[in-house]
Short mmCIF file of C-alpha atoms and ligand atoms in Angstrom, two decimals:
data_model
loop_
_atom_site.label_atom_id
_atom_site.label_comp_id
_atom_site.label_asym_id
_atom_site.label_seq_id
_atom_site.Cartn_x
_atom_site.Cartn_y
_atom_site.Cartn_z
CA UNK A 1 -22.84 1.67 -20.87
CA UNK A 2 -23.59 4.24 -17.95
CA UNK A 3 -22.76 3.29 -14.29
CA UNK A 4 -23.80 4.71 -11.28
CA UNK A 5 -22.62 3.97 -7.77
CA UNK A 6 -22.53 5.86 -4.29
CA UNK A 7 -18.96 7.02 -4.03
CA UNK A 8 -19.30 7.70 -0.17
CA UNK A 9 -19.10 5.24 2.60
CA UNK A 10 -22.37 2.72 3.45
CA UNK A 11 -24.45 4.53 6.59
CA UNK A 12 -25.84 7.79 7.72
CA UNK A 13 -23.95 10.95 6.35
CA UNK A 14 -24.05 15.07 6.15
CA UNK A 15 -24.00 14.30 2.52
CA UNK A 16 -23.40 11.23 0.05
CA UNK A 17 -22.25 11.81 -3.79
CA UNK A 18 -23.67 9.16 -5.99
CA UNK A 19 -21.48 9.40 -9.75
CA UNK A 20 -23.17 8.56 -12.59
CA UNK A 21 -20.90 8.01 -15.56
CA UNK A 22 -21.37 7.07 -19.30
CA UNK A 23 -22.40 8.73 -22.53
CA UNK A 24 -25.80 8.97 -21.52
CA UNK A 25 -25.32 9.79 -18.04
CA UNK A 26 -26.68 13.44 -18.09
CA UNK A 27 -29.71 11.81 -19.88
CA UNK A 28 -29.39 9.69 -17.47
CA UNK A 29 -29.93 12.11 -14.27
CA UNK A 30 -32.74 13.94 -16.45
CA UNK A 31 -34.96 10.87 -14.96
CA UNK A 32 -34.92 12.59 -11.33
CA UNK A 33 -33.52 16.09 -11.40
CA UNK A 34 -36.27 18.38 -12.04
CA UNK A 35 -36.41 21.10 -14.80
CA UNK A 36 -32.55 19.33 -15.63
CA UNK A 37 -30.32 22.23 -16.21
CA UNK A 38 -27.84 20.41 -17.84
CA UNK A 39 -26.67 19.58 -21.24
CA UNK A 40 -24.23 18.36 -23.34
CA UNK A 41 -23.32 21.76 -23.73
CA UNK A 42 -23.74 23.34 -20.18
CA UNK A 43 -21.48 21.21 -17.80
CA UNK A 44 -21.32 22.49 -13.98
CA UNK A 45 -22.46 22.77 -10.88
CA UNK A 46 -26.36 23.53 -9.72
CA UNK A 47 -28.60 23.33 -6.59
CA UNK A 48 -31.51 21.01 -8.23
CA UNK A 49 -34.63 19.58 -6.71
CA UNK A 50 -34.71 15.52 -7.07
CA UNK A 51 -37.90 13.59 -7.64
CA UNK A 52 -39.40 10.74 -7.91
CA UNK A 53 -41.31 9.02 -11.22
CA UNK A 54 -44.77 10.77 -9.78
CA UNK A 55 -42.84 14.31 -9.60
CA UNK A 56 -42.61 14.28 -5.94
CA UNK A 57 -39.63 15.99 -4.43
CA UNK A 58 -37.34 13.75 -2.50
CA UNK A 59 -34.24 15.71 -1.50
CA UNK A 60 -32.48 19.04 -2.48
CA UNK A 61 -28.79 18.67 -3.95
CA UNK A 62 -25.50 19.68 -5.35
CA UNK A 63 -25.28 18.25 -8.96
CA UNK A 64 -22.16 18.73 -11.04
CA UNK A 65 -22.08 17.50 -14.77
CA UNK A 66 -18.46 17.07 -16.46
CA UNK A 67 -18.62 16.44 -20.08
CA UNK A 68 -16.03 14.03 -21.30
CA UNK A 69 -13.43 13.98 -22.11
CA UNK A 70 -12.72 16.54 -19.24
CA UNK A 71 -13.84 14.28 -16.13
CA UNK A 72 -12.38 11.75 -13.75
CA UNK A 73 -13.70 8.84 -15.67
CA UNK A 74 -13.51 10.63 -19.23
CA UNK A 75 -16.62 10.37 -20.41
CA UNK A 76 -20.00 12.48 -19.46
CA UNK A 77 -20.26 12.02 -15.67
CA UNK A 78 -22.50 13.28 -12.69
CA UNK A 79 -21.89 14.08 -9.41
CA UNK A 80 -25.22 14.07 -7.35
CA UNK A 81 -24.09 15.41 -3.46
CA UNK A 82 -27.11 14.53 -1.94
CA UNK A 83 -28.39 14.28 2.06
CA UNK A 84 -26.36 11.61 3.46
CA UNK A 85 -29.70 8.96 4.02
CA UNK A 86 -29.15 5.23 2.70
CA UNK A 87 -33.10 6.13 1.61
CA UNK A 88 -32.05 8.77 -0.54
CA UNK A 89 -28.95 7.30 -2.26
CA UNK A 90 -31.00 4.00 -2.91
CA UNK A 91 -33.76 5.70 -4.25
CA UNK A 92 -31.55 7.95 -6.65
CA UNK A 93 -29.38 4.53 -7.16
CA UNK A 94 -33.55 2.94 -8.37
CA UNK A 95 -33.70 5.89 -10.44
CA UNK A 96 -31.06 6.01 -12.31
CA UNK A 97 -31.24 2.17 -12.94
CA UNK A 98 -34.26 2.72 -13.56
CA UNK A 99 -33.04 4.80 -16.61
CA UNK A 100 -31.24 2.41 -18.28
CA UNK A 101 -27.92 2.58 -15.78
CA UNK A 102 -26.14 -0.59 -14.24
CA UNK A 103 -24.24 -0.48 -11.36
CA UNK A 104 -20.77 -0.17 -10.74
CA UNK A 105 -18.36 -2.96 -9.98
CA UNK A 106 -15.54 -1.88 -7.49
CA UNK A 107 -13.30 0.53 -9.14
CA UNK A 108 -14.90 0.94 -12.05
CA UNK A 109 -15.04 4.49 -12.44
CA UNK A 110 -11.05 4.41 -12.22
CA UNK A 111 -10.82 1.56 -14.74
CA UNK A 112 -12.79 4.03 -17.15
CA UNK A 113 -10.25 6.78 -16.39
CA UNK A 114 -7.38 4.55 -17.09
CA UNK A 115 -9.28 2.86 -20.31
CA UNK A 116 -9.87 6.34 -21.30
CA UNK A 117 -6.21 7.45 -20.74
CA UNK A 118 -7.11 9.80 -17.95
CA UNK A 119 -4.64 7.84 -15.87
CA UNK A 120 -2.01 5.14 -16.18
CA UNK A 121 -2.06 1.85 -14.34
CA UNK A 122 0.58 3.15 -12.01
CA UNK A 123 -1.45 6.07 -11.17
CA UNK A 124 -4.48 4.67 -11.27
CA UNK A 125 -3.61 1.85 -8.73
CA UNK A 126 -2.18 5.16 -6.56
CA UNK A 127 -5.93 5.96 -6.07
CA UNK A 128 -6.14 2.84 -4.10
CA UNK A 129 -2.98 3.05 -1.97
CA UNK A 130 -4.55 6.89 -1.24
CA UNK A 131 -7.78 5.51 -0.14
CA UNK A 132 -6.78 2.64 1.97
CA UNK A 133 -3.61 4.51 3.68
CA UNK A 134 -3.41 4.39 7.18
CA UNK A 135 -0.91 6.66 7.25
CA UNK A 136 -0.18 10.86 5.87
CA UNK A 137 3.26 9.30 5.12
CA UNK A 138 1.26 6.51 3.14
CA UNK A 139 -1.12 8.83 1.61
CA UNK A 140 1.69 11.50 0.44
CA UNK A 141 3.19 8.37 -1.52
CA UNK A 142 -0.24 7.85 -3.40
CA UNK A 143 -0.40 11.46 -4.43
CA UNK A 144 3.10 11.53 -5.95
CA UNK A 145 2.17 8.66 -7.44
CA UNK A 146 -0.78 10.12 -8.68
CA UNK A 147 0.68 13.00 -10.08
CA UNK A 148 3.36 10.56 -12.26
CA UNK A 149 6.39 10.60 -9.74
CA UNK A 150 6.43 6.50 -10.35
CA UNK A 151 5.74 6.70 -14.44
CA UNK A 152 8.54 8.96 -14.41
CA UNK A 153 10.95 7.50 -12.58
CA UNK A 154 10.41 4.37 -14.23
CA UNK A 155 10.71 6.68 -17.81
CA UNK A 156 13.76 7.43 -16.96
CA UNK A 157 15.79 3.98 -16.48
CA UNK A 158 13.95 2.87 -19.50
CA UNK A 159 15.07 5.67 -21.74
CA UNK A 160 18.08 4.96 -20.12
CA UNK A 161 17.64 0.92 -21.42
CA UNK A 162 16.41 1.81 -24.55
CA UNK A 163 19.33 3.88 -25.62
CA UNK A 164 22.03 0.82 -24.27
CA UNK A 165 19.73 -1.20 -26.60
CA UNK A 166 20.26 1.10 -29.36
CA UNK A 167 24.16 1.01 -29.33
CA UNK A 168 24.23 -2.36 -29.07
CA UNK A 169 22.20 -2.83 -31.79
CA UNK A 170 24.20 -0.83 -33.66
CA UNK A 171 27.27 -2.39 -33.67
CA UNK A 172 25.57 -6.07 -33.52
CA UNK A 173 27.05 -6.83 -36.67
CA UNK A 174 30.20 -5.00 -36.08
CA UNK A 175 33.65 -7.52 -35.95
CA UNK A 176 34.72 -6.69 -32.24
CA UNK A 177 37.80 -4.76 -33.32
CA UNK A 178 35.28 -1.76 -35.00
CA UNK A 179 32.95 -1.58 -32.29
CA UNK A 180 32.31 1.90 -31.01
CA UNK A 181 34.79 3.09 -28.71
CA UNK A 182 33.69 3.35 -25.34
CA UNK A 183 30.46 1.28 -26.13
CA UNK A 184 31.10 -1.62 -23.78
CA UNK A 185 32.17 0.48 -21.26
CA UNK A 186 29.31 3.44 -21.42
CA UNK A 187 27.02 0.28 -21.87
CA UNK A 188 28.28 -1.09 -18.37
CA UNK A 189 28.15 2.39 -16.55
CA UNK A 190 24.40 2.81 -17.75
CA UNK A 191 22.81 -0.90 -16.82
CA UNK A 192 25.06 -0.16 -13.13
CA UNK A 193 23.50 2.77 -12.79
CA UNK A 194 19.94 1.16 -13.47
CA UNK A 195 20.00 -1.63 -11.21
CA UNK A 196 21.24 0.42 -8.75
CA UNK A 197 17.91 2.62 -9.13
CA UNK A 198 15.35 -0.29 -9.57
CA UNK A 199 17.28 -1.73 -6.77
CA UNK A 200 16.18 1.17 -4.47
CA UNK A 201 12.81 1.20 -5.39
CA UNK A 202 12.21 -2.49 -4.44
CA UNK A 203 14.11 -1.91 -1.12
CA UNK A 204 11.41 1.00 -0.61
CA UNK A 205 8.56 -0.93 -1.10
CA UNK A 206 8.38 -3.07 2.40
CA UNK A 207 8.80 0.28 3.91
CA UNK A 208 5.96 1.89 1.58
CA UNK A 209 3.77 -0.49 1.99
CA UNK A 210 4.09 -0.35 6.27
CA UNK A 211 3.24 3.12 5.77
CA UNK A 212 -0.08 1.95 3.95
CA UNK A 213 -0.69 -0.89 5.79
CA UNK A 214 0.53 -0.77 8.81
CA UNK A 215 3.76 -2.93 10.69
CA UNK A 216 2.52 -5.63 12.46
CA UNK A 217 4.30 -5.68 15.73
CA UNK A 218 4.03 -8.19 18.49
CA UNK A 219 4.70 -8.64 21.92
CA UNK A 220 6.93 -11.58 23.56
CA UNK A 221 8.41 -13.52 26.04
CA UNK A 222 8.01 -15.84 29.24
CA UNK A 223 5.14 -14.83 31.44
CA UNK A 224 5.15 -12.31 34.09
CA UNK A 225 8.04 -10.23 32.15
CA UNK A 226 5.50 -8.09 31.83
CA UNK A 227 4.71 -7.78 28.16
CA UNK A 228 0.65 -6.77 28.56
CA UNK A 229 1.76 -4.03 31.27
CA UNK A 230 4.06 -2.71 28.38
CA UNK A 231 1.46 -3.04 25.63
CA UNK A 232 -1.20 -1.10 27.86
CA UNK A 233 1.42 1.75 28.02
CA UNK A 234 2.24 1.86 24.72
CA UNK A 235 -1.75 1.55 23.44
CA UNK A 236 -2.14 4.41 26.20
CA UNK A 237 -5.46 2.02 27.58
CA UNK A 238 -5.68 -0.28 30.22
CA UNK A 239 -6.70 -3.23 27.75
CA UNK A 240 -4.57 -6.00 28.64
CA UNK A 241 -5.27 -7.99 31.98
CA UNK A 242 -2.13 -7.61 34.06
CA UNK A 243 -1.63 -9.96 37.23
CA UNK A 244 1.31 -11.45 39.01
CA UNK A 245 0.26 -15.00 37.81
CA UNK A 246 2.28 -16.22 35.57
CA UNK A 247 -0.40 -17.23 32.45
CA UNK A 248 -2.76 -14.12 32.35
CA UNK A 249 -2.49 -13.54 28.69
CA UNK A 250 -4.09 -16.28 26.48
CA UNK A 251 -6.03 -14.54 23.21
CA UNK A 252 -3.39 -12.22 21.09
CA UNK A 253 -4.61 -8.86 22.22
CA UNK A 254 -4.24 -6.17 19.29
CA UNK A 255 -4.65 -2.25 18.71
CA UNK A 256 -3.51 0.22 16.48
CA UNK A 257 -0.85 2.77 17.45
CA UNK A 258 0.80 4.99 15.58
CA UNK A 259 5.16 5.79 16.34
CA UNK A 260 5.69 9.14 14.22
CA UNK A 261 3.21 8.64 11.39
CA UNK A 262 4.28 4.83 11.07
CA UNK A 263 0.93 2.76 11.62
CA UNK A 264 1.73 0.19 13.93
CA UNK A 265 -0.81 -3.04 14.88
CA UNK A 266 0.59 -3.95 18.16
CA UNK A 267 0.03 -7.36 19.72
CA UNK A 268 0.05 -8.59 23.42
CA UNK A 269 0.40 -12.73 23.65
CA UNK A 270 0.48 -15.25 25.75
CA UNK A 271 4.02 -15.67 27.83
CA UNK A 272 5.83 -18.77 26.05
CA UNK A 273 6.58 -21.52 28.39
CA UNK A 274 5.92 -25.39 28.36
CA UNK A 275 2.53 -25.66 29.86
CA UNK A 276 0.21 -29.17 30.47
CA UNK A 277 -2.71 -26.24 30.60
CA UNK A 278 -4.77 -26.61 27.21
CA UNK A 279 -5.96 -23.31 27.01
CA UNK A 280 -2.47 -21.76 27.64
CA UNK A 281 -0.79 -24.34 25.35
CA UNK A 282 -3.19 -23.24 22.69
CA UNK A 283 -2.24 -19.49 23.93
CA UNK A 284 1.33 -20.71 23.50
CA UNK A 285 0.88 -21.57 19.51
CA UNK A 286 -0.94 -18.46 18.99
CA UNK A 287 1.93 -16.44 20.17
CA UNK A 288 4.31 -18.59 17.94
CA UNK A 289 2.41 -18.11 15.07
CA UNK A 290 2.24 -14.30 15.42
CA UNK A 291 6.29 -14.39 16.06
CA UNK A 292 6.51 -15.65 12.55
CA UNK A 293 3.96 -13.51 10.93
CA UNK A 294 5.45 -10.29 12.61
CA UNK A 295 7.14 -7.57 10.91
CA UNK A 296 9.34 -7.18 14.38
CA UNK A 297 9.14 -9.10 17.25
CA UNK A 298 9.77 -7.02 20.80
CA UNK A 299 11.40 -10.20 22.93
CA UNK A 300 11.04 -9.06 26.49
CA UNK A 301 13.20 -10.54 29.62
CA UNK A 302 15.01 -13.48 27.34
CA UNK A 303 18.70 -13.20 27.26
CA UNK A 304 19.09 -16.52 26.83
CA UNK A 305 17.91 -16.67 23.32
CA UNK A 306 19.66 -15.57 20.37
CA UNK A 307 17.38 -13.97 17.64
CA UNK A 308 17.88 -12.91 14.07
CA UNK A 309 19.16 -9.45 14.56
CA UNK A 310 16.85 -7.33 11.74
CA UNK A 311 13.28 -8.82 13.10
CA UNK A 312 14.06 -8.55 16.58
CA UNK A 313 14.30 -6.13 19.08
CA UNK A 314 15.50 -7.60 22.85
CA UNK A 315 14.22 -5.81 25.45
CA UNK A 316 14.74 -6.10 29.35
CA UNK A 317 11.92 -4.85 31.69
CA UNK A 318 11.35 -4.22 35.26
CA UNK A 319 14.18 -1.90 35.46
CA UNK A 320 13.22 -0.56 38.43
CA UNK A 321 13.65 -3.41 40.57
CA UNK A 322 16.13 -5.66 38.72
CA UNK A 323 19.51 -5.22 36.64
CA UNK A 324 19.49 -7.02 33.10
CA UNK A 325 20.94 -10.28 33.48
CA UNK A 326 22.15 -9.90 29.89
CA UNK A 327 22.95 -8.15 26.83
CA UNK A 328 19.98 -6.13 25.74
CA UNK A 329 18.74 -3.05 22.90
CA UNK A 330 16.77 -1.43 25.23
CA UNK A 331 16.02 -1.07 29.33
CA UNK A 332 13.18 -0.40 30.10
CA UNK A 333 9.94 -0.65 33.28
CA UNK A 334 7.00 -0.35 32.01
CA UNK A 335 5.90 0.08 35.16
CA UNK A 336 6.84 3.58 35.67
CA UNK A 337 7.23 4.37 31.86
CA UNK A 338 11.07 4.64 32.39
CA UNK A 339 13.00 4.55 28.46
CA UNK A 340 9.75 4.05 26.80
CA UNK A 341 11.06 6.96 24.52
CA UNK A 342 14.15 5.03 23.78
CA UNK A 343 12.15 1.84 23.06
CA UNK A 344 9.51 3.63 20.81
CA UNK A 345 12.81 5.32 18.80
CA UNK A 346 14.05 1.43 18.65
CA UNK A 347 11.02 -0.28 17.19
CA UNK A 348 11.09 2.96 14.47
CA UNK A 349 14.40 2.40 13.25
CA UNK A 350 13.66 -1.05 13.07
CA UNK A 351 11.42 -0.86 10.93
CA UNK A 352 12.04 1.86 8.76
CA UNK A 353 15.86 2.26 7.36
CA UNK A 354 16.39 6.00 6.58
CA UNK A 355 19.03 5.27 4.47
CA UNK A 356 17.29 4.49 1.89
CA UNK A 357 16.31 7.10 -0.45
CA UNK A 358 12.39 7.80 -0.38
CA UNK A 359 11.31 9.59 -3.33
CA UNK A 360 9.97 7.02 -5.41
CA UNK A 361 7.47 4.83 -4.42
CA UNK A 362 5.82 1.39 -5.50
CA UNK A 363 1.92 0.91 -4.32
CA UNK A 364 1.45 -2.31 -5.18
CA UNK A 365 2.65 -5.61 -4.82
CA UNK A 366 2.15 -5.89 -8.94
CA UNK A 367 4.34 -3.04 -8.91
CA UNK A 368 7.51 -4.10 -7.09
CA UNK A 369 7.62 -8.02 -9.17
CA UNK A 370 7.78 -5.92 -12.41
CA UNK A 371 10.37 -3.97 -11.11
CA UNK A 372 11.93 -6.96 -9.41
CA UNK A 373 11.79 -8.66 -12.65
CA UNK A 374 13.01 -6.30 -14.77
CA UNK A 375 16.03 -5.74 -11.69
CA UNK A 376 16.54 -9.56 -12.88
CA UNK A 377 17.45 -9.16 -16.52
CA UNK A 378 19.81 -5.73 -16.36
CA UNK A 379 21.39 -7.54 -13.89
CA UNK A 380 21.94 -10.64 -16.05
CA UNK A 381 22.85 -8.48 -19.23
CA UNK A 382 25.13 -6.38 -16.99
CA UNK A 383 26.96 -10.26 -16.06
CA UNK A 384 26.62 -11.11 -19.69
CA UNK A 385 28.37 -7.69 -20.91
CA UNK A 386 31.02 -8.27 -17.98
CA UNK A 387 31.90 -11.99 -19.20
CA UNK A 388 32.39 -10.61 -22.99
CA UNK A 389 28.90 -12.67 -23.98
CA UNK A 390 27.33 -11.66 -27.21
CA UNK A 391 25.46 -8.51 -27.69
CA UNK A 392 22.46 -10.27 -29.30
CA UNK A 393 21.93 -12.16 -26.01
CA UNK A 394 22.80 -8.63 -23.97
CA UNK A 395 20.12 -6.95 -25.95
CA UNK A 396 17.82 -10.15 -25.11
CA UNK A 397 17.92 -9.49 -21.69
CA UNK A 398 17.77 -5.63 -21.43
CA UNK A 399 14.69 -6.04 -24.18
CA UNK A 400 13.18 -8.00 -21.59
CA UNK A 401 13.68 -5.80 -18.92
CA UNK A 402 11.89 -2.88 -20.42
CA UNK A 403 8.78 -4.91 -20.92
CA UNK A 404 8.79 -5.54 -17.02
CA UNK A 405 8.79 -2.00 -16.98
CA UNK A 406 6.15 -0.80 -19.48
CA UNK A 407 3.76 -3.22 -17.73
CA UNK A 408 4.00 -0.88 -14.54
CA UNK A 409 2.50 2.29 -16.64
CA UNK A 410 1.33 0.54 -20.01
CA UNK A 411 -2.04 1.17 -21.26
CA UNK A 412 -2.46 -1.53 -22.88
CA UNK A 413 -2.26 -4.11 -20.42
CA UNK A 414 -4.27 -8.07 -20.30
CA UNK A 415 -7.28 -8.13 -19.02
CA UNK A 416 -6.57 -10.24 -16.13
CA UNK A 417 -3.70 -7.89 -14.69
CA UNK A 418 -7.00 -4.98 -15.25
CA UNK A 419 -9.20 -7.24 -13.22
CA UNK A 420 -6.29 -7.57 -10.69
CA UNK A 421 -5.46 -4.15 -9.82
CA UNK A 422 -9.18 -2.89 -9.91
CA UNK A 423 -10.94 -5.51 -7.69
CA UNK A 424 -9.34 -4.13 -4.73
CA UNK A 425 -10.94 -0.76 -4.82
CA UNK A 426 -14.30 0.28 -3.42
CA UNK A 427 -17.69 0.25 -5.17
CA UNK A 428 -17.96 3.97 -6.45
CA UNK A 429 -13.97 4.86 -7.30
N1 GTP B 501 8.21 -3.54 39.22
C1 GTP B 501 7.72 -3.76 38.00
N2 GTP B 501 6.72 -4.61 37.84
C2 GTP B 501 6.23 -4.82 36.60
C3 GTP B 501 6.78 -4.17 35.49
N3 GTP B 501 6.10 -4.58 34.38
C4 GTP B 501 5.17 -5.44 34.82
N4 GTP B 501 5.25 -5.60 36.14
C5 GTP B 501 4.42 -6.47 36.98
O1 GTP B 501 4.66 -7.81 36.62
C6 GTP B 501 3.48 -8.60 36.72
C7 GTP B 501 3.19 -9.29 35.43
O2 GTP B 501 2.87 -8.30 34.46
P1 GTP B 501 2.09 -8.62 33.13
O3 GTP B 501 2.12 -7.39 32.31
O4 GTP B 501 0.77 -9.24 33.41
O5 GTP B 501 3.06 -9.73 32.52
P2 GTP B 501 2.87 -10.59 31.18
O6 GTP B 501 4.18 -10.73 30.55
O7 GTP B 501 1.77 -10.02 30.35
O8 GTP B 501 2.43 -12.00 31.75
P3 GTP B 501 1.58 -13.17 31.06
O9 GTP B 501 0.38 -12.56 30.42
O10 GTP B 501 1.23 -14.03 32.19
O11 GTP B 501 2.47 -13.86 30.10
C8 GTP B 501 2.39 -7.63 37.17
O12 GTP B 501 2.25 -7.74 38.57
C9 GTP B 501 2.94 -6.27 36.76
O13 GTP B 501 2.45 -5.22 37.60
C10 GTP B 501 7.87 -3.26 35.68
O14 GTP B 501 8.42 -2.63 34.78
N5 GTP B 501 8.30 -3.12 36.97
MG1 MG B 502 0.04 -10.76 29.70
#
């Protein structure tokens, strides 16, 4: 079946690329290119005239016709750069329907590349971490992704698997006294060594994905510390309504910042304190809520309270007229902008550890449970080989391991996991 879809985003453009993809889909665009100078055996790239079913002329554009298998989708596909008008790209959209096309669901052009084995799922659900990014950092982890960095990492620990396996099976019905020497303990050194490697690719996905996503980051503490004052300084905007009543805030105010290439939502809230005022009680349990939901949690003016240590950060404003009446991470008035360095360096290394090792990266929440799971049974095979167990259930538990892992890359995956991974990209990828 052919597809066709506007790859470019909804609205007025320079210029739009509609895809058309399928076996027939240079036939296809032979409905409203005139003279069509392509063929199945002259792919490329050509200014053509488009027009309508009576012959009249409609726009001027860039087509480019890939014959599969050599395409993104890997089949025959056309690239129509047109003018960016929604006329245009629904009337070349008509046309093409019009010639027997259907349109594309969301990401179907990428679930034809990874039917086709243009891409595996690992790479193909890069595509989407690339588009919806909001960060380089985020972006650069798509691309390696992209180019294989995950398939092969995850190659690696399963060749790695697959060989314990192999031993083991080996000497599975060897009496203990003939076993290879050195195969329990090679064995051990080799499933260490891979949960120590799966283990650092889950601990790099919360910090992957807050390079895609974005850290949600919110503001709190009694009112008057002087929480909106801080958020407008560290938004750069005057957004927040700052007064010396205590009770200004009452909606969570939000905007996107950005602390060296780490996407940041940032939150102002309503100052927690008991309050017979319904709106600021509701204000109240808005704040609350967002204090659980947070990634970190900047707790201004509160020495009183003790906090989880890794989601909070505690925070003592107003600086320049009072001393801290407490222990606090940072010192700040954000007033007169005084440590605001300090504090921005704070909320960074709170939410990104450098120690871990970033050159592998999961994309997708799909992603890190396989590895997660397959983290699960070396680790219980690696117990199992410790307590003396028996190699059959050893091998058990690795086997099952590996197909945790082949389900990150495997091209032949169930239908529903395909559905899973390609609903969340746009119409037109
Ligand atoms: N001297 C000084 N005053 C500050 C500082 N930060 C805020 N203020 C003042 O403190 C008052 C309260 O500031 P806000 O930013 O509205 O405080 P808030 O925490 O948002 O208060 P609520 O929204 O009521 O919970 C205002 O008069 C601010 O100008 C600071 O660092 N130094
Ligand atoms: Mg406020």
């Amino acid at each position: 079946m052919t597809i066709v879809a506007c790859s470019t985003p909804p609205g007025t453009s320079g210029i739009a690329v509609v895809r058309i993809s399928g076996k027939d889909a240079i036939k296809n665009v032979s409905n409203f290119i005139k003279d069509c100078p392509f063929n199945e055996k002259s792919p490329g790239s050509k200014i053509c005239l488009l027009v309508d079913k009576d012959g009249l002329i409609f726009d001027e554009a860039v087509v480019t016709s890939y014959l599969g298998p050599n395409s993104y989708t890997g089949e025959n596909l056309v690239e129509v750069s047109c003018h960016g008008n929604p006329n245009i790209i629904s009337k070349i959209i008509d046309l093409s329907v019009g010639g027997g096309a259907s349109l594309a669901e969301p990401g179907e052009f990428t679930k034809r590349a990874f039917l086709n084995g243009r891409l595996d799922l690992s790479e193909a659900e890069s595509v989407s971490a690339i588009i919806h990014s909001k960060s380089i950092a985020g972006v650069k982890a798509g691309v390696k992704n992209l180019k294989g960095g995950l398939s092969k990492k995850i190659g690696l620990i399963k060749s790695d698997l697959v060989s314990v396996v192999a031993n083991l099976e080996f000497n599975l019905d060897i009496s203990e006294e003939d076993l290879q020497p050195n195969l329990i303990k090679n064995s051990k050194g080799a499933l260490s060594k891979s949960v120590e490697t799966l283990k650092s690719c889950v601990d790099a996905f919360n910090e992957t994905r807050m390079f895609q996503l974005g850290a949600s980051v919110v503001i709190l503490g009694p009112p008057n510390a002087g929480k909106s004052t801080l958020f407008n300084l560290l938004v750069n905007k005057n957004q927040s309504i700052v007064t010396e009543i205590e009770g200004t805030t009452r909606d969570v105010v939000e905007k996107n910042i950005n602390i060296d290439g780490l996407p940041i939502l940032l939150k102002d809230t309503a100052g927690i304190r008991e309050s017979n005022n319904r709106v600021e009680k509701i204000g109240v349990e808005r704040s609350l809520a967002e204090e659980k939901n947070a990634d970190l949690v900047i707790y201004l003016n509160n020495a009183g309270r003790s906090f989880s240590k890794d989601k909070y950060i505690h925070v003592f404003n107003k600086s320049d007229i009072n001393t801290p009446d407490g222990d606090y991470d940072v010192i700040i008035s954000a007033k007169t902008g005084d440590n605001i360095q300090k504090l921005k360096e704070t909320i960074y290394k709170a939410l990104i550890n450098e120690d871990i090792e970033h050159d592998t990266f999961l994309t997708s929440k799909r992603q890190c449970i396989a590895v997660e799971s397959a983290l699960k049974h070396v680790k219980d095979a690696l117990s199992l080989l410790l307590g003396g167990d028996s190699l059959e259930l050893i091998v058990e538990d690795i086997n099952r391991s590996i197909d945790f892992l082949d389900s990150i890359t495997s091209k032949t995956t169930k239908d529903d996991v395909l559905d899973e991974v390609f609903s969340s990209f746009c119409v037109g990828k």
